[in-house]
Coordinates of C-alpha atoms and ligand atoms in Angstrom, one line a residue:
M1 CA -34.6 54.3 -67.1
D2 CA -32.5 53.8 -64.2
F3 CA -30.0 55.6 -62.9
N4 CA -26.9 53.5 -63.4
V5 CA -25.0 54.4 -60.6
E6 CA -22.8 50.8 -60.7
A7 CA -21.5 52.2 -64.0
I8 CA -20.7 55.9 -63.0
R9 CA -18.8 54.3 -59.8
K10 CA -16.5 53.0 -62.1
D11 CA -15.6 56.2 -63.3
F12 CA -14.2 56.9 -59.9
P13 CA -11.1 55.1 -59.3
I14 CA -11.0 56.4 -55.4
L15 CA -14.3 54.5 -54.8
K16 CA -12.2 51.1 -55.2
R17 CA -10.2 51.6 -52.6
E18 CA -10.1 50.4 -48.5
V19 CA -9.9 52.6 -45.3
N20 CA -8.7 50.6 -42.5
G21 CA -9.4 47.1 -44.0
K22 CA -12.8 48.0 -44.8
P23 CA -14.0 49.1 -48.3
L24 CA -14.4 53.4 -48.3
I25 CA -18.1 54.8 -48.0
Y26 CA -17.4 58.4 -48.7
L27 CA -20.2 60.3 -47.2
D28 CA -18.0 63.6 -46.8
N29 CA -19.1 65.1 -50.1
A30 CA -20.1 68.6 -49.1
A31 CA -16.0 69.0 -48.1
T32 CA -14.8 67.9 -51.5
S33 CA -16.3 65.3 -54.1
Q34 CA -14.1 62.6 -55.7
T35 CA -12.6 62.9 -59.1
P36 CA -13.5 61.1 -62.2
Q37 CA -11.0 59.4 -64.7
Q38 CA -12.6 62.1 -67.4
V39 CA -11.1 64.7 -65.4
I40 CA -7.9 63.0 -64.0
D41 CA -7.0 62.3 -67.6
V42 CA -7.5 65.8 -68.7
I43 CA -5.1 66.4 -66.2
V44 CA -2.4 64.2 -67.0
D45 CA -2.9 64.9 -70.8
Y46 CA -2.4 68.8 -70.1
Y47 CA 1.1 67.9 -68.1
S48 CA 1.8 65.5 -70.6
N49 CA 1.0 67.5 -73.6
Y50 CA 0.9 71.0 -73.8
N51 CA 1.7 72.9 -70.1
A52 CA 2.5 76.6 -71.0
N53 CA 2.2 79.8 -69.8
I54 CA -0.9 81.5 -71.6
H55 CA -2.0 84.8 -73.4
R56 CA 1.5 85.9 -74.1
G57 CA 3.4 83.0 -75.8
V58 CA 3.5 83.0 -79.5
H59 CA 4.4 79.3 -79.6
A60 CA 2.2 76.1 -80.2
L61 CA 2.0 74.9 -76.7
S62 CA 1.2 78.5 -75.1
Q63 CA -1.6 78.6 -78.3
E64 CA -3.0 75.5 -77.3
A65 CA -2.6 75.8 -73.6
T66 CA -4.7 79.5 -74.3
D67 CA -7.2 77.7 -76.5
A68 CA -7.7 75.0 -74.2
Y69 CA -8.1 77.4 -70.8
E70 CA -10.3 80.0 -72.4
N71 CA -12.5 77.0 -74.0
A72 CA -13.3 76.1 -70.4
R73 CA -14.2 79.8 -69.5
R74 CA -16.9 79.4 -72.2
K75 CA -18.1 76.3 -71.1
I76 CA -18.6 77.5 -67.6
Q77 CA -20.4 80.5 -69.5
K78 CA -22.4 78.2 -71.2
H79 CA -23.4 75.9 -68.1
F80 CA -24.2 79.4 -65.9
N81 CA -26.0 80.7 -68.6
A82 CA -24.1 84.0 -68.4
Q83 CA -24.4 86.5 -70.8
H84 CA -20.5 87.1 -71.7
P85 CA -17.5 84.5 -71.2
Y86 CA -15.6 87.8 -69.3
E87 CA -18.1 87.8 -67.0
I88 CA -16.5 84.6 -65.7
I89 CA -13.5 85.2 -63.4
F90 CA -11.1 82.3 -62.5
T91 CA -10.3 82.2 -59.1
S92 CA -8.6 79.5 -56.8
G93 CA -12.0 78.9 -55.4
T94 CA -15.4 80.6 -53.8
T95 CA -13.4 81.6 -50.7
H96 CA -10.9 83.7 -53.0
S97 CA -14.1 84.5 -55.5
I98 CA -15.9 86.0 -52.0
N99 CA -13.0 88.0 -51.1
V100 CA -12.2 89.7 -54.9
V101 CA -15.9 91.3 -54.2
A102 CA -15.8 91.9 -50.7
N103 CA -12.4 93.9 -51.3
G104 CA -13.7 95.5 -54.3
F105 CA -16.7 96.8 -52.3
A106 CA -14.5 98.5 -50.3
S107 CA -13.8 101.2 -52.4
L108 CA -17.9 101.6 -52.8
L109 CA -19.6 101.5 -49.3
K110 CA -19.2 104.3 -46.6
E111 CA -20.3 104.6 -42.9
G112 CA -24.1 104.1 -42.8
D113 CA -24.5 102.1 -45.3
E114 CA -25.9 98.2 -44.6
V115 CA -25.0 95.1 -45.8
I116 CA -26.9 91.6 -45.1
V117 CA -25.8 88.0 -44.2
S118 CA -27.7 85.4 -43.5
A119 CA -27.0 83.0 -40.3
L120 CA -27.1 80.0 -42.5
E121 CA -23.4 81.1 -43.6
H122 CA -20.1 79.2 -44.5
H123 CA -17.2 81.5 -42.6
S124 CA -16.0 81.9 -45.9
N125 CA -19.4 84.0 -46.8
I126 CA -18.9 86.2 -43.1
V127 CA -15.6 87.2 -42.6
P128 CA -14.7 88.7 -45.6
W129 CA -17.7 91.1 -44.8
Q130 CA -16.5 91.6 -41.7
M131 CA -13.4 93.1 -42.9
L132 CA -15.2 94.9 -45.3
C133 CA -17.3 96.5 -42.6
E134 CA -14.2 97.3 -40.5
K135 CA -12.6 99.1 -43.4
T136 CA -15.9 101.1 -44.3
G137 CA -17.4 101.5 -41.3
A138 CA -20.6 99.6 -42.6
S139 CA -22.7 97.6 -40.2
L140 CA -23.2 93.9 -41.1
K141 CA -27.0 92.8 -40.5
V142 CA -28.2 89.4 -39.9
I143 CA -31.5 87.3 -41.6
P144 CA -32.1 85.1 -38.6
M145 CA -33.0 81.4 -39.0
S146 CA -35.6 79.3 -37.6
L147 CA -35.3 76.0 -36.0
E148 CA -36.4 73.9 -38.8
G149 CA -32.7 75.7 -40.5
E150 CA -34.8 78.1 -42.7
L151 CA -34.1 81.6 -43.1
V152 CA -36.7 83.7 -41.7
L153 CA -38.3 86.0 -44.3
S154 CA -40.2 88.3 -42.6
E155 CA -36.9 89.4 -40.9
Y156 CA -35.6 90.1 -44.1
D157 CA -37.8 92.3 -45.2
A158 CA -37.6 94.1 -42.3
L159 CA -33.8 94.6 -42.2
L160 CA -33.7 95.9 -46.2
N161 CA -33.6 99.7 -46.5
E162 CA -32.4 102.0 -49.0
T163 CA -28.9 102.2 -47.1
T164 CA -28.6 98.7 -47.9
K165 CA -26.1 98.1 -50.2
L166 CA -25.5 94.4 -50.5
V167 CA -26.8 91.0 -49.5
F168 CA -24.5 87.7 -49.5
V169 CA -26.3 84.5 -48.9
N170 CA -25.7 81.0 -49.9
H171 CA -28.0 78.8 -52.2
I172 CA -27.7 75.8 -50.3
S173 CA -26.3 75.8 -47.0
N174 CA -23.2 73.4 -46.3
A175 CA -23.9 72.7 -42.5
L176 CA -27.6 71.7 -42.9
G177 CA -28.4 71.2 -46.5
T178 CA -31.5 74.1 -47.0
I179 CA -32.1 75.3 -50.0
N180 CA -32.3 79.2 -49.9
P181 CA -34.8 80.7 -52.0
I182 CA -32.3 83.2 -53.4
K183 CA -34.8 84.1 -56.3
T184 CA -36.6 85.6 -53.3
I185 CA -33.9 87.0 -51.6
I186 CA -32.6 88.8 -55.2
E187 CA -35.8 90.3 -56.0
K188 CA -36.4 92.2 -52.7
A189 CA -32.7 93.0 -52.5
H190 CA -32.9 94.5 -56.1
S191 CA -36.1 96.4 -55.0
V192 CA -34.0 98.5 -52.6
G193 CA -31.0 98.6 -55.1
A194 CA -29.1 96.4 -52.9
A195 CA -26.7 94.0 -55.0
V196 CA -26.7 90.4 -54.2
L197 CA -23.7 87.7 -53.9
V198 CA -24.9 84.1 -54.1
D199 CA -22.3 81.7 -52.9
G200 CA -23.2 78.4 -55.1
A201 CA -20.5 76.3 -53.2
Q202 CA -23.0 73.9 -52.1
A203 CA -25.9 74.5 -55.0
C204 CA -23.1 73.5 -57.9
P205 CA -23.1 69.8 -57.3
H206 CA -26.6 69.3 -56.9
L207 CA -28.4 71.9 -59.8
K208 CA -27.9 74.2 -62.3
P209 CA -28.1 77.4 -61.5
N210 CA -28.9 80.1 -64.1
V211 CA -27.6 83.5 -63.2
Q212 CA -29.8 85.2 -66.0
E213 CA -32.9 84.0 -64.9
L214 CA -31.9 84.8 -61.1
D215 CA -30.9 88.3 -62.1
V216 CA -27.8 87.5 -59.7
D217 CA -25.0 90.1 -59.0
F218 CA -22.0 87.5 -58.1
Y219 CA -22.3 83.7 -58.3
V220 CA -19.2 82.0 -56.8
C221 CA -18.4 78.1 -56.7
S222 CA -15.3 75.6 -56.3
A223 CA -14.3 73.5 -58.8
H224 CA -13.7 70.8 -56.2
K225 CA -17.2 70.5 -55.6
I226 CA -18.4 69.6 -58.6
C227 CA -15.8 66.7 -59.2
G228 CA -13.0 69.4 -60.6
P229 CA -9.5 69.9 -58.9
T230 CA -9.1 72.0 -55.9
G231 CA -7.7 75.2 -55.9
I232 CA -9.7 76.4 -58.8
G233 CA -12.9 78.2 -58.9
M234 CA -15.0 80.8 -60.5
L235 CA -16.6 84.4 -59.8
Y236 CA -19.4 85.3 -62.0
G237 CA -20.4 89.0 -62.1
K238 CA -22.3 90.8 -64.2
Q239 CA -20.6 93.0 -66.4
E240 CA -21.4 96.2 -64.9
W241 CA -20.7 95.2 -61.5
L242 CA -17.1 93.9 -62.5
K243 CA -16.5 97.0 -64.4
K244 CA -17.1 99.0 -61.5
L245 CA -15.1 97.1 -59.0
P246 CA -11.2 97.8 -58.5
P247 CA -9.1 94.8 -59.4
Y248 CA -7.9 92.7 -55.9
Q249 CA -4.5 91.9 -56.7
G250 CA -2.0 93.9 -58.9
G251 CA 0.9 92.1 -61.3
G252 CA 1.1 90.7 -64.5
E253 CA -2.0 89.5 -66.9
M254 CA -4.3 92.2 -65.1
I255 CA -2.6 95.2 -67.0
S256 CA -2.9 97.0 -70.3
E257 CA -0.4 99.7 -69.8
V258 CA 2.4 100.0 -66.9
T259 CA 4.6 103.2 -66.8
F260 CA 5.9 104.5 -63.2
E261 CA 3.7 107.3 -63.2
K262 CA 0.5 105.3 -64.2
T263 CA -1.0 102.1 -64.9
T264 CA -4.1 101.6 -66.9
Y265 CA -6.0 97.6 -66.2
A266 CA -6.8 95.3 -68.6
D267 CA -10.1 94.7 -69.7
L268 CA -12.1 91.7 -68.3
P269 CA -12.0 88.8 -67.3
H270 CA -8.1 89.8 -67.1
K271 CA -8.3 92.4 -65.1
F272 CA -9.5 90.2 -61.9
E273 CA -6.8 87.3 -63.3
A274 CA -3.5 89.0 -61.9
G275 CA 0.1 86.4 -62.7
T276 CA 0.2 83.0 -64.2
P277 CA -3.6 81.3 -63.7
N278 CA -4.2 78.0 -62.7
V279 CA -4.3 76.5 -66.2
C280 CA -4.8 72.8 -65.7
G281 CA -7.1 73.6 -63.3
G282 CA -9.3 75.8 -65.3
I283 CA -9.1 73.0 -68.0
A284 CA -10.2 70.7 -65.8
F285 CA -13.0 72.7 -64.2
G286 CA -14.6 72.9 -67.8
A287 CA -14.0 68.9 -68.0
A288 CA -15.7 68.8 -64.8
I289 CA -18.7 70.4 -65.7
D290 CA -18.8 68.4 -68.9
Y291 CA -18.6 65.1 -66.7
M292 CA -21.6 66.6 -64.5
N293 CA -23.8 67.6 -67.6
T294 CA -23.3 64.0 -69.1
I295 CA -24.7 62.7 -66.1
G296 CA -27.6 65.3 -66.0
F297 CA -28.7 67.4 -63.6
D298 CA -31.9 66.3 -63.0
A299 CA -31.1 62.7 -63.0
I300 CA -28.5 63.7 -60.2
A301 CA -31.3 65.8 -58.7
N302 CA -33.7 62.8 -58.7
Y303 CA -31.6 60.2 -57.7
E304 CA -29.5 62.2 -54.8
N305 CA -33.3 62.7 -53.4
E306 CA -33.8 59.3 -53.0
L307 CA -30.6 59.0 -51.5
L308 CA -31.9 61.6 -49.1
E309 CA -35.1 60.2 -48.3
Y310 CA -33.4 57.0 -47.4
A311 CA -30.5 57.8 -45.4
T312 CA -33.1 60.3 -43.2
S313 CA -35.9 57.5 -42.8
E314 CA -33.1 54.9 -41.8
L315 CA -31.3 57.2 -39.4
L316 CA -34.6 58.4 -37.9
K317 CA -35.0 54.6 -36.6
I318 CA -32.1 55.2 -34.4
E319 CA -32.6 55.8 -30.6
G320 CA -31.6 59.2 -29.3
I321 CA -31.2 60.6 -33.2
K322 CA -31.3 64.5 -33.5
I323 CA -31.1 66.0 -37.5
Y324 CA -30.5 69.3 -37.4
G325 CA -31.9 70.9 -40.8
T326 CA -35.2 69.6 -41.8
S327 CA -36.6 72.1 -44.4
K328 CA -38.5 70.0 -47.0
N329 CA -36.7 71.9 -49.4
K330 CA -33.4 70.8 -48.9
T331 CA -30.5 68.4 -50.6
S332 CA -28.8 65.5 -49.9
V333 CA -27.0 66.6 -46.4
I334 CA -27.9 65.2 -42.9
S335 CA -26.8 66.9 -40.4
F336 CA -27.4 64.8 -36.5
N337 CA -26.3 63.7 -33.3
I338 CA -26.9 60.9 -31.2
G339 CA -28.1 61.7 -27.4
N340 CA -24.7 63.4 -25.6
I341 CA -22.3 61.3 -27.9
H342 CA -19.8 63.7 -29.1
P343 CA -19.5 64.0 -32.7
Y344 CA -15.9 64.0 -33.0
D345 CA -16.2 60.6 -31.3
L346 CA -18.3 59.3 -33.7
G347 CA -16.8 60.5 -36.6
T348 CA -13.5 58.5 -35.2
L349 CA -15.0 55.2 -34.9
L350 CA -16.9 55.2 -38.1
D351 CA -14.1 56.1 -39.8
K352 CA -12.3 53.1 -38.3
M353 CA -15.0 51.0 -40.3
G354 CA -14.4 52.8 -43.6
V355 CA -16.9 55.2 -43.3
A356 CA -15.7 59.3 -44.0
V357 CA -18.0 61.9 -42.4
R358 CA -17.4 65.2 -41.2
T359 CA -17.9 66.2 -38.0
G360 CA -17.7 69.7 -36.0
Q361 CA -18.8 72.9 -37.0
H362 CA -18.6 72.7 -40.6
C363 CA -17.1 76.3 -41.1
A364 CA -20.6 77.2 -39.6
Q365 CA -20.0 78.0 -35.8
P366 CA -23.2 80.4 -36.0
I367 CA -25.3 77.8 -36.9
M368 CA -23.9 75.2 -34.3
D369 CA -24.3 78.2 -31.9
F370 CA -27.8 78.5 -32.6
Y371 CA -28.4 75.2 -32.0
Q372 CA -26.2 75.4 -28.7
I373 CA -24.8 72.3 -29.8
P374 CA -20.4 72.0 -30.3
G375 CA -20.9 70.4 -33.9
T376 CA -22.5 67.5 -35.5
V377 CA -21.8 64.6 -37.5
R378 CA -22.7 65.1 -41.0
A379 CA -23.3 62.8 -44.0
S380 CA -23.5 64.2 -47.2
F381 CA -24.4 61.9 -50.3
M382 CA -23.2 62.7 -54.1
F383 CA -24.7 61.0 -57.0
Y384 CA -22.1 58.1 -57.0
N385 CA -23.2 57.1 -53.5
T386 CA -25.3 54.0 -53.3
K387 CA -28.6 52.7 -50.6
E388 CA -26.2 49.8 -49.8
E389 CA -23.6 52.2 -48.3
I390 CA -26.1 53.8 -46.3
D391 CA -27.0 50.4 -45.0
L392 CA -23.4 49.9 -44.0
F393 CA -23.2 53.4 -43.0
I394 CA -26.0 52.5 -40.5
V395 CA -24.5 49.2 -39.6
A396 CA -21.2 51.3 -39.0
L397 CA -23.1 54.1 -36.9
K398 CA -25.1 51.6 -34.9
K399 CA -21.8 49.6 -33.8
S400 CA -20.3 53.0 -33.0
I401 CA -23.3 53.9 -31.1
M402 CA -22.8 50.9 -28.3
M403 CA -19.4 51.3 -28.0
L404 CA -19.8 54.5 -26.9
S405 CA -23.1 54.3 -24.4
Ligands
PLP501 C1 -17.3 74.5 -49.4 C2 -18.0 75.8 -48.7 C3 -17.0 77.1 -49.0 C4 -15.8 77.3 -49.5 O1 -15.0 76.4 -50.4 P1 -13.8 76.7 -50.3 O2 -13.7 76.1 -52.2 O3 -12.9 76.0 -49.3 O4 -13.3 78.2 -50.9 C5 -18.2 78.5 -48.9 N1 -19.3 78.1 -48.7 C6 -20.1 76.9 -48.9 C7 -21.3 77.4 -48.0 C8 -19.1 75.9 -48.9 O5 -19.8 74.6 -49.1

């Protein structure tokens, strides 16, 4: 069966709009994805019909909102194949999730301990760990990358030892699209007793992770990259870890008993969900997962691979192009530069022609430093993009290059 992209595009109202008098060609999906009507409807329905605070009210609206929120948690649990619903913590997104874990480990690490990061990380999977190291005296080691944009696993082996406590790595690089061999990375970390956090922000739009099969300790993502709203995401943690880590924020909802002498914390997941959560966001996150599953992740992967291959071969016909990130194992993200043209200039001209791409460092300055470049132009594709859009993008790109050279 052919992938019916035209039917899918009808789900996304924003794809009908124009930018600078041209039809929008949205190729900045690695920064945020667009939202289908099915998810927008859920948001409108929530605020129109059952907006309420949750877990505390005895009234009908509060019950309905609580049920919908907890139902979303179970959907997410099933999607990621977590063992228990309370292993899914709602957060404001990937960055928040990583900070919850980094903050928790501050009480578990001491001087002389080591933590390992990869050269391919987003700033949000670097900075919280540097802050953790400063607090605890632990030291940060880096798995280096190759010119193809792959992690050098033999170097990883050399870094691992019994002082390694934690490894954090992304599943897919947002800057280059490389799919990292996280199963191997996790196995090796576990062989020395280290825990692993996988930043799945860039993977979840393209594949369906199975946290039990991966045996990963922590897995994090943001709803806005998988057709959900901003301001909501999740932290999956194995229950033994989540029980061990102290809470991140204190407040309402996360306590069991409060006196001025001592407070005891609530059970999971509430221990990590202080204050009134993003109720509507959580429910819409569940709806986004439903939507993606209706399309199906096998179909998504097949189609996006076609787009990736097509766009790569068309781009390679352009004189002076250099594509960064050439792993055979990559997803639909293409980072490139053309000769000496500054990526920002290309991005600005492309925008004038309705094409949205990302330019700059993509929150991954160490990768840009590795290639000794100020940044790249990044085109990233989702299942609602088309070959026709890629053709128009290439035409716009050629026009921009002419204007700039
Ligand atoms: C987008 C992204 C993040 C940050 O996600 P936020 O939603 O901004 O918290 C982290 N890591 C990767 C790989 C990403 O793609």
